[in-house]
Amino acid sequence: MRATEQAHLLIRKAVKPGDWVVDATVGNGHDTHFLAGLVGPRGRVFGFDVQEIALAAAAERLGGQSQVKFIHAGHEALEAHLPSEGHGKLAAVMFNLGYLPGAPREIITRSETTLNALGQALNHLAIHGLVTLVVYPGHPGGDVEAADVRSYVQQLPQIFHVTRHGQINSPSTAPELIVIERQGTGSASARKI
Ligand SMILES: C[S@@+](CC[C@H](N)C(=O)[O-])C[C@H]1O[C@@H](n2cnc3c(N)ncnc32)[C@H](O)[C@@H]1O
């Protein structure tokens, strides 16, 4: 099963109608569409992307579902765009890293902003909420980002349960799903090791 499909499988179990969720990398809007269906009209989906072309494609796919708010900004601005009612209440945050399929590959997600956004997402995650990250070590820049995400999640406090999902017989360049579940209260600051 592909990493993106596995992410959907787990998110489907964690998100219910009325929940608040974030799509941290909207791209062509497949994940946004999926999340909008899960939370329904009473829920909220906040979708971030730095590329206008991506948000336009996603908006077309979604056809004006009122529970979705598209935000033309980097996911590192998550907290600034999340209304206070959503603080600490996110049921899910999805990151599908890398570049927009079919677009020039100069615009890719990068470690510094990804980890900044991940820290904010974890701070606003509800108990039993999930963050999913699909990392792509197979493209230039994606290898560094995947390694940085892996070492960041290893140092999270134990209120976060971290799992890595991948086939053990797949190449090291294959996409990988990393899932973080909040299991207790407290901040996401990495513990000292
Ligand atoms: C692999 S695509 C996402 C695919 C998407 N989830 C879908 O379902 O179609 C990665 C996206 O991340 C976006 N991106 C790059 N840097 C970003 C940032 N700092 N904040 C938010 N999005 C970013 C890119 O523009 C690109 O559209």
JSON list of C-alpha atoms and ligand atoms in Angstrom, two decimals:
[
{"chain": "A", "resi": 1, "resn": "MET", "atom": "CA", "xyz": [0.00, 0.00, 0.00]},
{"chain": "A", "resi": 2, "resn": "ARG", "atom": "CA", "xyz": [1.27, 3.50, -0.81]},
{"chain": "A", "resi": 3, "resn": "ALA", "atom": "CA", "xyz": [2.28, 5.78, 2.08]},
{"chain": "A", "resi": 4, "resn": "THR", "atom": "CA", "xyz": [-0.44, 8.29, 1.17]},
{"chain": "A", "resi": 5, "resn": "GLU", "atom": "CA", "xyz": [-3.12, 5.56, 1.20]},
{"chain": "A", "resi": 6, "resn": "GLN", "atom": "CA", "xyz": [-1.91, 4.31, 4.56]},
{"chain": "A", "resi": 7, "resn": "ALA", "atom": "CA", "xyz": [-2.13, 7.86, 5.93]},
{"chain": "A", "resi": 8, "resn": "HIS", "atom": "CA", "xyz": [-5.77, 8.04, 4.81]},
{"chain": "A", "resi": 9, "resn": "LEU", "atom": "CA", "xyz": [-6.54, 4.73, 6.46]},
{"chain": "A", "resi": 10, "resn": "LEU", "atom": "CA", "xyz": [-5.28, 5.95, 9.85]},
{"chain": "A", "resi": 11, "resn": "ILE", "atom": "CA", "xyz": [-6.76, 9.44, 9.57]},
{"chain": "A", "resi": 12, "resn": "ARG", "atom": "CA", "xyz": [-10.16, 7.95, 8.74]},
{"chain": "A", "resi": 13, "resn": "LYS", "atom": "CA", "xyz": [-10.16, 6.21, 12.16]},
{"chain": "A", "resi": 14, "resn": "ALA", "atom": "CA", "xyz": [-9.11, 9.35, 14.05]},
{"chain": "A", "resi": 15, "resn": "VAL", "atom": "CA", "xyz": [-11.37, 12.04, 12.52]},
{"chain": "A", "resi": 16, "resn": "LYS", "atom": "CA", "xyz": [-15.12, 12.38, 12.99]},
{"chain": "A", "resi": 17, "resn": "PRO", "atom": "CA", "xyz": [-17.81, 14.79, 11.81]},
{"chain": "A", "resi": 18, "resn": "GLY", "atom": "CA", "xyz": [-17.46, 18.24, 13.38]},
{"chain": "A", "resi": 19, "resn": "ASP", "atom": "CA", "xyz": [-13.69, 17.93, 14.00]},
{"chain": "A", "resi": 20, "resn": "TRP", "atom": "CA", "xyz": [-11.10, 20.61, 13.20]},
{"chain": "A", "resi": 21, "resn": "VAL", "atom": "CA", "xyz": [-8.18, 19.50, 11.03]},
{"chain": "A", "resi": 22, "resn": "VAL", "atom": "CA", "xyz": [-5.32, 20.93, 8.96]},
{"chain": "A", "resi": 23, "resn": "ASP", "atom": "CA", "xyz": [-3.96, 20.03, 5.56]},
{"chain": "A", "resi": 24, "resn": "ALA", "atom": "CA", "xyz": [-0.45, 21.49, 5.86]},
{"chain": "A", "resi": 25, "resn": "THR", "atom": "CA", "xyz": [0.40, 20.94, 2.16]},
{"chain": "A", "resi": 26, "resn": "VAL", "atom": "CA", "xyz": [-2.71, 21.31, 0.00]},
{"chain": "A", "resi": 27, "resn": "GLY", "atom": "CA", "xyz": [-1.10, 20.66, -3.39]},
{"chain": "A", "resi": 28, "resn": "ASN", "atom": "CA", "xyz": [-3.75, 19.42, -5.81]},
{"chain": "A", "resi": 29, "resn": "GLY", "atom": "CA", "xyz": [-6.20, 19.01, -2.94]},
{"chain": "A", "resi": 30, "resn": "HIS", "atom": "CA", "xyz": [-6.59, 15.23, -2.66]},
{"chain": "A", "resi": 31, "resn": "ASP", "atom": "CA", "xyz": [-5.99, 15.26, 1.10]},
{"chain": "A", "resi": 32, "resn": "THR", "atom": "CA", "xyz": [-8.06, 18.41, 1.61]},
{"chain": "A", "resi": 33, "resn": "HIS", "atom": "CA", "xyz": [-10.97, 16.77, -0.20]},
{"chain": "A", "resi": 34, "resn": "PHE", "atom": "CA", "xyz": [-10.60, 13.63, 1.91]},
{"chain": "A", "resi": 35, "resn": "LEU", "atom": "CA", "xyz": [-10.49, 15.64, 5.15]},
{"chain": "A", "resi": 36, "resn": "ALA", "atom": "CA", "xyz": [-13.50, 17.78, 4.15]},
{"chain": "A", "resi": 37, "resn": "GLY", "atom": "CA", "xyz": [-15.53, 14.60, 3.67]},
{"chain": "A", "resi": 38, "resn": "LEU", "atom": "CA", "xyz": [-14.56, 13.28, 7.10]},
{"chain": "A", "resi": 39, "resn": "VAL", "atom": "CA", "xyz": [-15.31, 16.44, 9.10]},
{"chain": "A", "resi": 40, "resn": "GLY", "atom": "CA", "xyz": [-18.47, 17.28, 7.14]},
{"chain": "A", "resi": 41, "resn": "PRO", "atom": "CA", "xyz": [-20.23, 20.65, 7.06]},
{"chain": "A", "resi": 42, "resn": "ARG", "atom": "CA", "xyz": [-19.99, 21.15, 10.87]},
{"chain": "A", "resi": 43, "resn": "GLY", "atom": "CA", "xyz": [-16.21, 20.70, 10.91]},
{"chain": "A", "resi": 44, "resn": "ARG", "atom": "CA", "xyz": [-13.34, 22.90, 9.75]},
{"chain": "A", "resi": 45, "resn": "VAL", "atom": "CA", "xyz": [-10.40, 22.21, 7.43]},
{"chain": "A", "resi": 46, "resn": "PHE", "atom": "CA", "xyz": [-7.53, 24.71, 7.23]},
{"chain": "A", "resi": 47, "resn": "GLY", "atom": "CA", "xyz": [-5.46, 24.15, 4.09]},
{"chain": "A", "resi": 48, "resn": "PHE", "atom": "CA", "xyz": [-2.04, 25.75, 3.59]},
{"chain": "A", "resi": 49, "resn": "ASP", "atom": "CA", "xyz": [0.07, 26.07, 0.46]},
{"chain": "A", "resi": 50, "resn": "VAL", "atom": "CA", "xyz": [2.66, 28.55, -0.76]},
{"chain": "A", "resi": 51, "resn": "GLN", "atom": "CA", "xyz": [1.59, 28.16, -4.40]},
{"chain": "A", "resi": 52, "resn": "GLU", "atom": "CA", "xyz": [-1.48, 29.92, -5.71]},
{"chain": "A", "resi": 53, "resn": "ILE", "atom": "CA", "xyz": [-1.70, 27.43, -8.59]},
{"chain": "A", "resi": 54, "resn": "ALA", "atom": "CA", "xyz": [-2.04, 24.58, -6.08]},
{"chain": "A", "resi": 55, "resn": "LEU", "atom": "CA", "xyz": [-4.77, 26.30, -4.11]},
{"chain": "A", "resi": 56, "resn": "ALA", "atom": "CA", "xyz": [-6.67, 27.08, -7.32]},
{"chain": "A", "resi": 57, "resn": "ALA", "atom": "CA", "xyz": [-6.54, 23.41, -8.40]},
{"chain": "A", "resi": 58, "resn": "ALA", "atom": "CA", "xyz": [-7.64, 22.30, -4.95]},
{"chain": "A", "resi": 59, "resn": "ALA", "atom": "CA", "xyz": [-10.49, 24.81, -4.81]},
{"chain": "A", "resi": 60, "resn": "GLU", "atom": "CA", "xyz": [-11.76, 23.49, -8.12]},
{"chain": "A", "resi": 61, "resn": "ARG", "atom": "CA", "xyz": [-11.60, 19.91, -6.83]},
{"chain": "A", "resi": 62, "resn": "LEU", "atom": "CA", "xyz": [-13.53, 20.82, -3.70]},
{"chain": "A", "resi": 63, "resn": "GLY", "atom": "CA", "xyz": [-16.23, 22.85, -5.41]},
{"chain": "A", "resi": 64, "resn": "GLY", "atom": "CA", "xyz": [-16.77, 25.40, -2.62]},
{"chain": "A", "resi": 65, "resn": "GLN", "atom": "CA", "xyz": [-17.32, 23.25, 0.47]},
{"chain": "A", "resi": 66, "resn": "SER", "atom": "CA", "xyz": [-17.85, 25.80, 3.23]},
{"chain": "A", "resi": 67, "resn": "GLN", "atom": "CA", "xyz": [-15.97, 23.87, 5.92]},
{"chain": "A", "resi": 68, "resn": "VAL", "atom": "CA", "xyz": [-12.67, 24.42, 4.04]},
{"chain": "A", "resi": 69, "resn": "LYS", "atom": "CA", "xyz": [-10.55, 27.54, 4.44]},
{"chain": "A", "resi": 70, "resn": "PHE", "atom": "CA", "xyz": [-7.64, 27.80, 2.00]},
{"chain": "A", "resi": 71, "resn": "ILE", "atom": "CA", "xyz": [-4.70, 29.83, 3.24]},
{"chain": "A", "resi": 72, "resn": "HIS", "atom": "CA", "xyz": [-2.10, 31.12, 0.80]},
{"chain": "A", "resi": 73, "resn": "ALA", "atom": "CA", "xyz": [0.80, 30.94, 3.25]},
{"chain": "A", "resi": 74, "resn": "GLY", "atom": "CA", "xyz": [3.44, 28.53, 4.45]},
{"chain": "A", "resi": 75, "resn": "HIS", "atom": "CA", "xyz": [2.38, 25.98, 7.08]},
{"chain": "A", "resi": 76, "resn": "GLU", "atom": "CA", "xyz": [4.89, 27.66, 9.42]},
{"chain": "A", "resi": 77, "resn": "ALA", "atom": "CA", "xyz": [2.13, 30.28, 9.84]},
{"chain": "A", "resi": 78, "resn": "LEU", "atom": "CA", "xyz": [-0.28, 27.64, 11.15]},
{"chain": "A", "resi": 79, "resn": "GLU", "atom": "CA", "xyz": [-0.75, 29.08, 14.61]},
{"chain": "A", "resi": 80, "resn": "ALA", "atom": "CA", "xyz": [-1.25, 32.61, 13.27]},
{"chain": "A", "resi": 81, "resn": "HIS", "atom": "CA", "xyz": [-4.15, 31.39, 11.11]},
{"chain": "A", "resi": 82, "resn": "LEU", "atom": "CA", "xyz": [-5.78, 29.02, 13.58]},
{"chain": "A", "resi": 83, "resn": "PRO", "atom": "CA", "xyz": [-8.68, 30.67, 15.43]},
{"chain": "A", "resi": 84, "resn": "SER", "atom": "CA", "xyz": [-8.33, 30.45, 19.22]},
{"chain": "A", "resi": 85, "resn": "GLU", "atom": "CA", "xyz": [-11.27, 27.98, 19.45]},
{"chain": "A", "resi": 86, "resn": "GLY", "atom": "CA", "xyz": [-9.07, 25.54, 17.55]},
{"chain": "A", "resi": 87, "resn": "HIS", "atom": "CA", "xyz": [-6.09, 25.81, 19.87]},
{"chain": "A", "resi": 88, "resn": "GLY", "atom": "CA", "xyz": [-5.34, 22.38, 21.33]},
{"chain": "A", "resi": 89, "resn": "LYS", "atom": "CA", "xyz": [-8.33, 20.89, 19.48]},
{"chain": "A", "resi": 90, "resn": "LEU", "atom": "CA", "xyz": [-6.94, 19.60, 16.18]},
{"chain": "A", "resi": 91, "resn": "ALA", "atom": "CA", "xyz": [-7.99, 16.03, 15.45]},
{"chain": "A", "resi": 92, "resn": "ALA", "atom": "CA", "xyz": [-5.51, 15.65, 12.59]},
{"chain": "A", "resi": 93, "resn": "VAL", "atom": "CA", "xyz": [-2.79, 17.47, 10.69]},
{"chain": "A", "resi": 94, "resn": "MET", "atom": "CA", "xyz": [-1.60, 16.01, 7.40]},
{"chain": "A", "resi": 95, "resn": "PHE", "atom": "CA", "xyz": [1.78, 16.80, 5.83]},
{"chain": "A", "resi": 96, "resn": "ASN", "atom": "CA", "xyz": [2.46, 15.41, 2.35]},
{"chain": "A", "resi": 97, "resn": "LEU", "atom": "CA", "xyz": [5.92, 16.81, 1.79]},
{"chain": "A", "resi": 98, "resn": "GLY", "atom": "CA", "xyz": [7.93, 17.42, -1.37]},
{"chain": "A", "resi": 99, "resn": "TYR", "atom": "CA", "xyz": [6.86, 19.20, -4.54]},
{"chain": "A", "resi": 100, "resn": "LEU", "atom": "CA", "xyz": [3.60, 19.79, -6.37]},
{"chain": "A", "resi": 101, "resn": "PRO", "atom": "CA", "xyz": [3.19, 16.95, -8.89]},
{"chain": "A", "resi": 102, "resn": "GLY", "atom": "CA", "xyz": [3.43, 18.30, -12.44]},
{"chain": "A", "resi": 103, "resn": "ALA", "atom": "CA", "xyz": [4.93, 21.66, -11.37]},
{"chain": "A", "resi": 104, "resn": "PRO", "atom": "CA", "xyz": [8.58, 22.81, -11.46]},
{"chain": "A", "resi": 105, "resn": "ARG", "atom": "CA", "xyz": [10.52, 21.21, -8.61]},
{"chain": "A", "resi": 106, "resn": "GLU", "atom": "CA", "xyz": [12.15, 24.40, -7.34]},
{"chain": "A", "resi": 107, "resn": "ILE", "atom": "CA", "xyz": [9.35, 24.83, -4.82]},
{"chain": "A", "resi": 108, "resn": "ILE", "atom": "CA", "xyz": [9.65, 22.03, -2.29]},
{"chain": "A", "resi": 109, "resn": "THR", "atom": "CA", "xyz": [9.01, 21.73, 1.40]},
{"chain": "A", "resi": 110, "resn": "ARG", "atom": "CA", "xyz": [12.16, 22.28, 3.49]},
{"chain": "A", "resi": 111, "resn": "SER", "atom": "CA", "xyz": [13.31, 21.08, 6.89]},
{"chain": "A", "resi": 112, "resn": "GLU", "atom": "CA", "xyz": [13.35, 24.42, 8.67]},
{"chain": "A", "resi": 113, "resn": "THR", "atom": "CA", "xyz": [9.77, 25.40, 7.87]},
{"chain": "A", "resi": 114, "resn": "THR", "atom": "CA", "xyz": [8.49, 21.81, 8.04]},
{"chain": "A", "resi": 115, "resn": "LEU", "atom": "CA", "xyz": [9.84, 21.30, 11.57]},
{"chain": "A", "resi": 116, "resn": "ASN", "atom": "CA", "xyz": [8.61, 24.72, 12.65]},
{"chain": "A", "resi": 117, "resn": "ALA", "atom": "CA", "xyz": [5.10, 23.86, 11.42]},
{"chain": "A", "resi": 118, "resn": "LEU", "atom": "CA", "xyz": [5.28, 20.38, 12.92]},
{"chain": "A", "resi": 119, "resn": "GLY", "atom": "CA", "xyz": [6.05, 21.84, 16.35]},
{"chain": "A", "resi": 120, "resn": "GLN", "atom": "CA", "xyz": [3.01, 24.13, 16.08]},
{"chain": "A", "resi": 121, "resn": "ALA", "atom": "CA", "xyz": [0.81, 21.28, 14.87]},
{"chain": "A", "resi": 122, "resn": "LEU", "atom": "CA", "xyz": [1.83, 19.10, 17.82]},
{"chain": "A", "resi": 123, "resn": "ASN", "atom": "CA", "xyz": [1.16, 21.91, 20.30]},
{"chain": "A", "resi": 124, "resn": "HIS", "atom": "CA", "xyz": [-2.41, 22.22, 18.99]},
{"chain": "A", "resi": 125, "resn": "LEU", "atom": "CA", "xyz": [-3.17, 18.53, 18.62]},
{"chain": "A", "resi": 126, "resn": "ALA", "atom": "CA", "xyz": [-6.06, 17.13, 20.69]},
{"chain": "A", "resi": 127, "resn": "ILE", "atom": "CA", "xyz": [-5.51, 14.05, 22.85]},
{"chain": "A", "resi": 128, "resn": "HIS", "atom": "CA", "xyz": [-5.57, 11.07, 20.45]},
{"chain": "A", "resi": 129, "resn": "GLY", "atom": "CA", "xyz": [-5.17, 13.47, 17.54]},
{"chain": "A", "resi": 130, "resn": "LEU", "atom": "CA", "xyz": [-2.83, 12.40, 14.74]},
{"chain": "A", "resi": 131, "resn": "VAL", "atom": "CA", "xyz": [-0.16, 14.09, 12.67]},
{"chain": "A", "resi": 132, "resn": "THR", "atom": "CA", "xyz": [0.78, 12.21, 9.51]},
{"chain": "A", "resi": 133, "resn": "LEU", "atom": "CA", "xyz": [3.87, 13.06, 7.48]},
{"chain": "A", "resi": 134, "resn": "VAL", "atom": "CA", "xyz": [4.66, 11.47, 4.14]},
{"chain": "A", "resi": 135, "resn": "VAL", "atom": "CA", "xyz": [8.36, 12.08, 3.49]},
{"chain": "A", "resi": 136, "resn": "TYR", "atom": "CA", "xyz": [10.06, 11.61, 0.13]},
{"chain": "A", "resi": 137, "resn": "PRO", "atom": "CA", "xyz": [13.77, 10.78, 0.45]},
{"chain": "A", "resi": 138, "resn": "GLY", "atom": "CA", "xyz": [14.00, 10.07, -3.30]},
{"chain": "A", "resi": 139, "resn": "HIS", "atom": "CA", "xyz": [14.35, 13.63, -4.62]},
{"chain": "A", "resi": 140, "resn": "PRO", "atom": "CA", "xyz": [17.13, 16.18, -4.02]},
{"chain": "A", "resi": 141, "resn": "GLY", "atom": "CA", "xyz": [16.34, 18.00, -0.78]},
{"chain": "A", "resi": 142, "resn": "GLY", "atom": "CA", "xyz": [13.79, 15.37, 0.20]},
{"chain": "A", "resi": 143, "resn": "ASP", "atom": "CA", "xyz": [16.54, 13.12, 1.57]},
{"chain": "A", "resi": 144, "resn": "VAL", "atom": "CA", "xyz": [17.76, 15.82, 3.97]},
{"chain": "A", "resi": 145, "resn": "GLU", "atom": "CA", "xyz": [14.21, 16.72, 4.99]},
{"chain": "A", "resi": 146, "resn": "ALA", "atom": "CA", "xyz": [13.27, 13.07, 5.64]},
{"chain": "A", "resi": 147, "resn": "ALA", "atom": "CA", "xyz": [16.37, 12.61, 7.83]},
{"chain": "A", "resi": 148, "resn": "ASP", "atom": "CA", "xyz": [15.62, 15.82, 9.75]},
{"chain": "A", "resi": 149, "resn": "VAL", "atom": "CA", "xyz": [12.00, 14.82, 10.36]},
{"chain": "A", "resi": 150, "resn": "ARG", "atom": "CA", "xyz": [13.08, 11.38, 11.58]},
{"chain": "A", "resi": 151, "resn": "SER", "atom": "CA", "xyz": [15.58, 12.79, 14.06]},
{"chain": "A", "resi": 152, "resn": "TYR", "atom": "CA", "xyz": [13.09, 15.45, 15.27]},
{"chain": "A", "resi": 153, "resn": "VAL", "atom": "CA", "xyz": [10.37, 12.89, 16.03]},
{"chain": "A", "resi": 154, "resn": "GLN", "atom": "CA", "xyz": [12.81, 10.64, 17.88]},
{"chain": "A", "resi": 155, "resn": "GLN", "atom": "CA", "xyz": [13.34, 13.41, 20.43]},
{"chain": "A", "resi": 156, "resn": "LEU", "atom": "CA", "xyz": [9.69, 14.21, 21.12]},
{"chain": "A", "resi": 157, "resn": "PRO", "atom": "CA", "xyz": [8.44, 13.88, 24.71]},
{"chain": "A", "resi": 158, "resn": "GLN", "atom": "CA", "xyz": [6.73, 10.58, 25.46]},
{"chain": "A", "resi": 159, "resn": "ILE", "atom": "CA", "xyz": [3.26, 12.13, 25.42]},
{"chain": "A", "resi": 160, "resn": "PHE", "atom": "CA", "xyz": [3.68, 11.64, 21.67]},
{"chain": "A", "resi": 161, "resn": "HIS", "atom": "CA", "xyz": [3.59, 8.12, 20.28]},
{"chain": "A", "resi": 162, "resn": "VAL", "atom": "CA", "xyz": [5.59, 7.94, 17.06]},
{"chain": "A", "resi": 163, "resn": "THR", "atom": "CA", "xyz": [5.46, 5.18, 14.46]},
{"chain": "A", "resi": 164, "resn": "ARG", "atom": "CA", "xyz": [7.21, 4.81, 11.12]},
{"chain": "A", "resi": 165, "resn": "HIS", "atom": "CA", "xyz": [5.39, 2.87, 8.43]},
{"chain": "A", "resi": 166, "resn": "GLY", "atom": "CA", "xyz": [7.20, 1.42, 5.46]},
{"chain": "A", "resi": 167, "resn": "GLN", "atom": "CA", "xyz": [7.93, -1.84, 3.80]},
{"chain": "A", "resi": 168, "resn": "ILE", "atom": "CA", "xyz": [11.20, -3.26, 5.09]},
{"chain": "A", "resi": 169, "resn": "ASN", "atom": "CA", "xyz": [11.98, -4.60, 1.63]},
{"chain": "A", "resi": 170, "resn": "SER", "atom": "CA", "xyz": [11.48, -1.28, -0.18]},
{"chain": "A", "resi": 171, "resn": "PRO", "atom": "CA", "xyz": [14.41, 0.91, -1.31]},
{"chain": "A", "resi": 172, "resn": "SER", "atom": "CA", "xyz": [15.70, 3.62, 1.07]},
{"chain": "A", "resi": 173, "resn": "THR", "atom": "CA", "xyz": [14.48, 6.22, -1.44]},
{"chain": "A", "resi": 174, "resn": "ALA", "atom": "CA", "xyz": [10.84, 5.07, -1.14]},
{"chain": "A", "resi": 175, "resn": "PRO", "atom": "CA", "xyz": [8.26, 7.42, 0.41]},
{"chain": "A", "resi": 176, "resn": "GLU", "atom": "CA", "xyz": [7.68, 6.76, 4.09]},
{"chain": "A", "resi": 177, "resn": "LEU", "atom": "CA", "xyz": [4.78, 7.53, 6.41]},
{"chain": "A", "resi": 178, "resn": "ILE", "atom": "CA", "xyz": [5.52, 8.85, 9.91]},
{"chain": "A", "resi": 179, "resn": "VAL", "atom": "CA", "xyz": [2.59, 9.06, 12.33]},
{"chain": "A", "resi": 180, "resn": "ILE", "atom": "CA", "xyz": [2.49, 10.92, 15.64]},
{"chain": "A", "resi": 181, "resn": "GLU", "atom": "CA", "xyz": [-0.36, 10.48, 18.13]},
{"chain": "A", "resi": 182, "resn": "ARG", "atom": "CA", "xyz": [-0.75, 12.74, 21.15]},
{"chain": "A", "resi": 183, "resn": "GLN", "atom": "CA", "xyz": [-1.40, 10.59, 24.21]},
{"chain": "A", "resi": 184, "resn": "GLY", "atom": "CA", "xyz": [-1.13, 13.16, 26.98]},
{"chain": "A", "resi": 185, "resn": "THR", "atom": "CA", "xyz": [-1.04, 16.87, 27.78]},
{"chain": "A", "resi": 186, "resn": "GLY", "atom": "CA", "xyz": [2.03, 19.10, 27.61]},
{"chain": "A", "resi": 187, "resn": "SER", "atom": "CA", "xyz": [4.13, 20.94, 25.08]},
{"chain": "A", "resi": 188, "resn": "ALA", "atom": "CA", "xyz": [5.85, 19.50, 22.04]},
{"chain": "A", "resi": 189, "resn": "SER", "atom": "CA", "xyz": [9.29, 20.81, 22.96]},
{"chain": "A", "resi": 190, "resn": "ALA", "atom": "CA", "xyz": [11.83, 18.13, 22.22]},
{"chain": "A", "resi": 191, "resn": "ARG", "atom": "CA", "xyz": [13.32, 16.50, 25.33]},
{"chain": "A", "resi": 192, "resn": "LYS", "atom": "CA", "xyz": [17.05, 16.72, 25.92]},
{"chain": "A", "resi": 193, "resn": "ILE", "atom": "CA", "xyz": [18.88, 13.49, 25.19]},
{"chain": "B", "resi": 1, "resn": "LIG", "atom": "C1", "xyz": [3.34, 16.67, -2.43]},
{"chain": "B", "resi": 1, "resn": "LIG", "atom": "S1", "xyz": [2.51, 18.23, -2.63]},
{"chain": "B", "resi": 1, "resn": "LIG", "atom": "C2", "xyz": [1.06, 17.98, -1.65]},
{"chain": "B", "resi": 1, "resn": "LIG", "atom": "C3", "xyz": [0.05, 17.02, -2.25]},
{"chain": "B", "resi": 1, "resn": "LIG", "atom": "C4", "xyz": [-1.34, 17.21, -1.71]},
{"chain": "B", "resi": 1, "resn": "LIG", "atom": "N1", "xyz": [-1.45, 16.90, -0.31]},
{"chain": "B", "resi": 1, "resn": "LIG", "atom": "C5", "xyz": [-2.43, 16.51, -2.51]},
{"chain": "B", "resi": 1, "resn": "LIG", "atom": "O1", "xyz": [-3.23, 15.78, -1.90]},
{"chain": "B", "resi": 1, "resn": "LIG", "atom": "O2", "xyz": [-2.52, 16.72, -3.72]},
{"chain": "B", "resi": 1, "resn": "LIG", "atom": "C6", "xyz": [3.46, 19.32, -1.59]},
{"chain": "B", "resi": 1, "resn": "LIG", "atom": "C7", "xyz": [2.94, 20.75, -1.56]},
{"chain": "B", "resi": 1, "resn": "LIG", "atom": "O3", "xyz": [3.61, 21.45, -0.51]},
{"chain": "B", "resi": 1, "resn": "LIG", "atom": "C8", "xyz": [3.64, 22.80, -0.87]},
{"chain": "B", "resi": 1, "resn": "LIG", "atom": "N2", "xyz": [4.58, 23.55, -0.02]},
{"chain": "B", "resi": 1, "resn": "LIG", "atom": "C9", "xyz": [5.90, 23.77, -0.16]},
{"chain": "B", "resi": 1, "resn": "LIG", "atom": "N3", "xyz": [6.37, 24.48, 0.88]},
{"chain": "B", "resi": 1, "resn": "LIG", "atom": "C10", "xyz": [5.31, 24.73, 1.71]},
{"chain": "B", "resi": 1, "resn": "LIG", "atom": "C11", "xyz": [5.13, 25.42, 2.94]},
{"chain": "B", "resi": 1, "resn": "LIG", "atom": "N4", "xyz": [6.15, 26.00, 3.57]},
{"chain": "B", "resi": 1, "resn": "LIG", "atom": "N5", "xyz": [3.90, 25.48, 3.46]},
{"chain": "B", "resi": 1, "resn": "LIG", "atom": "C12", "xyz": [2.84, 24.90, 2.85]},
{"chain": "B", "resi": 1, "resn": "LIG", "atom": "N6", "xyz": [2.94, 24.22, 1.69]},
{"chain": "B", "resi": 1, "resn": "LIG", "atom": "C13", "xyz": [4.16, 24.14, 1.12]},
{"chain": "B", "resi": 1, "resn": "LIG", "atom": "C14", "xyz": [4.01, 22.77, -2.35]},
{"chain": "B", "resi": 1, "resn": "LIG", "atom": "O4", "xyz": [3.65, 23.98, -2.98]},
{"chain": "B", "resi": 1, "resn": "LIG", "atom": "C15", "xyz": [3.19, 21.56, -2.83]},
{"chain": "B", "resi": 1, "resn": "LIG", "atom": "O5", "xyz": [1.97, 21.96, -3.38]}
]
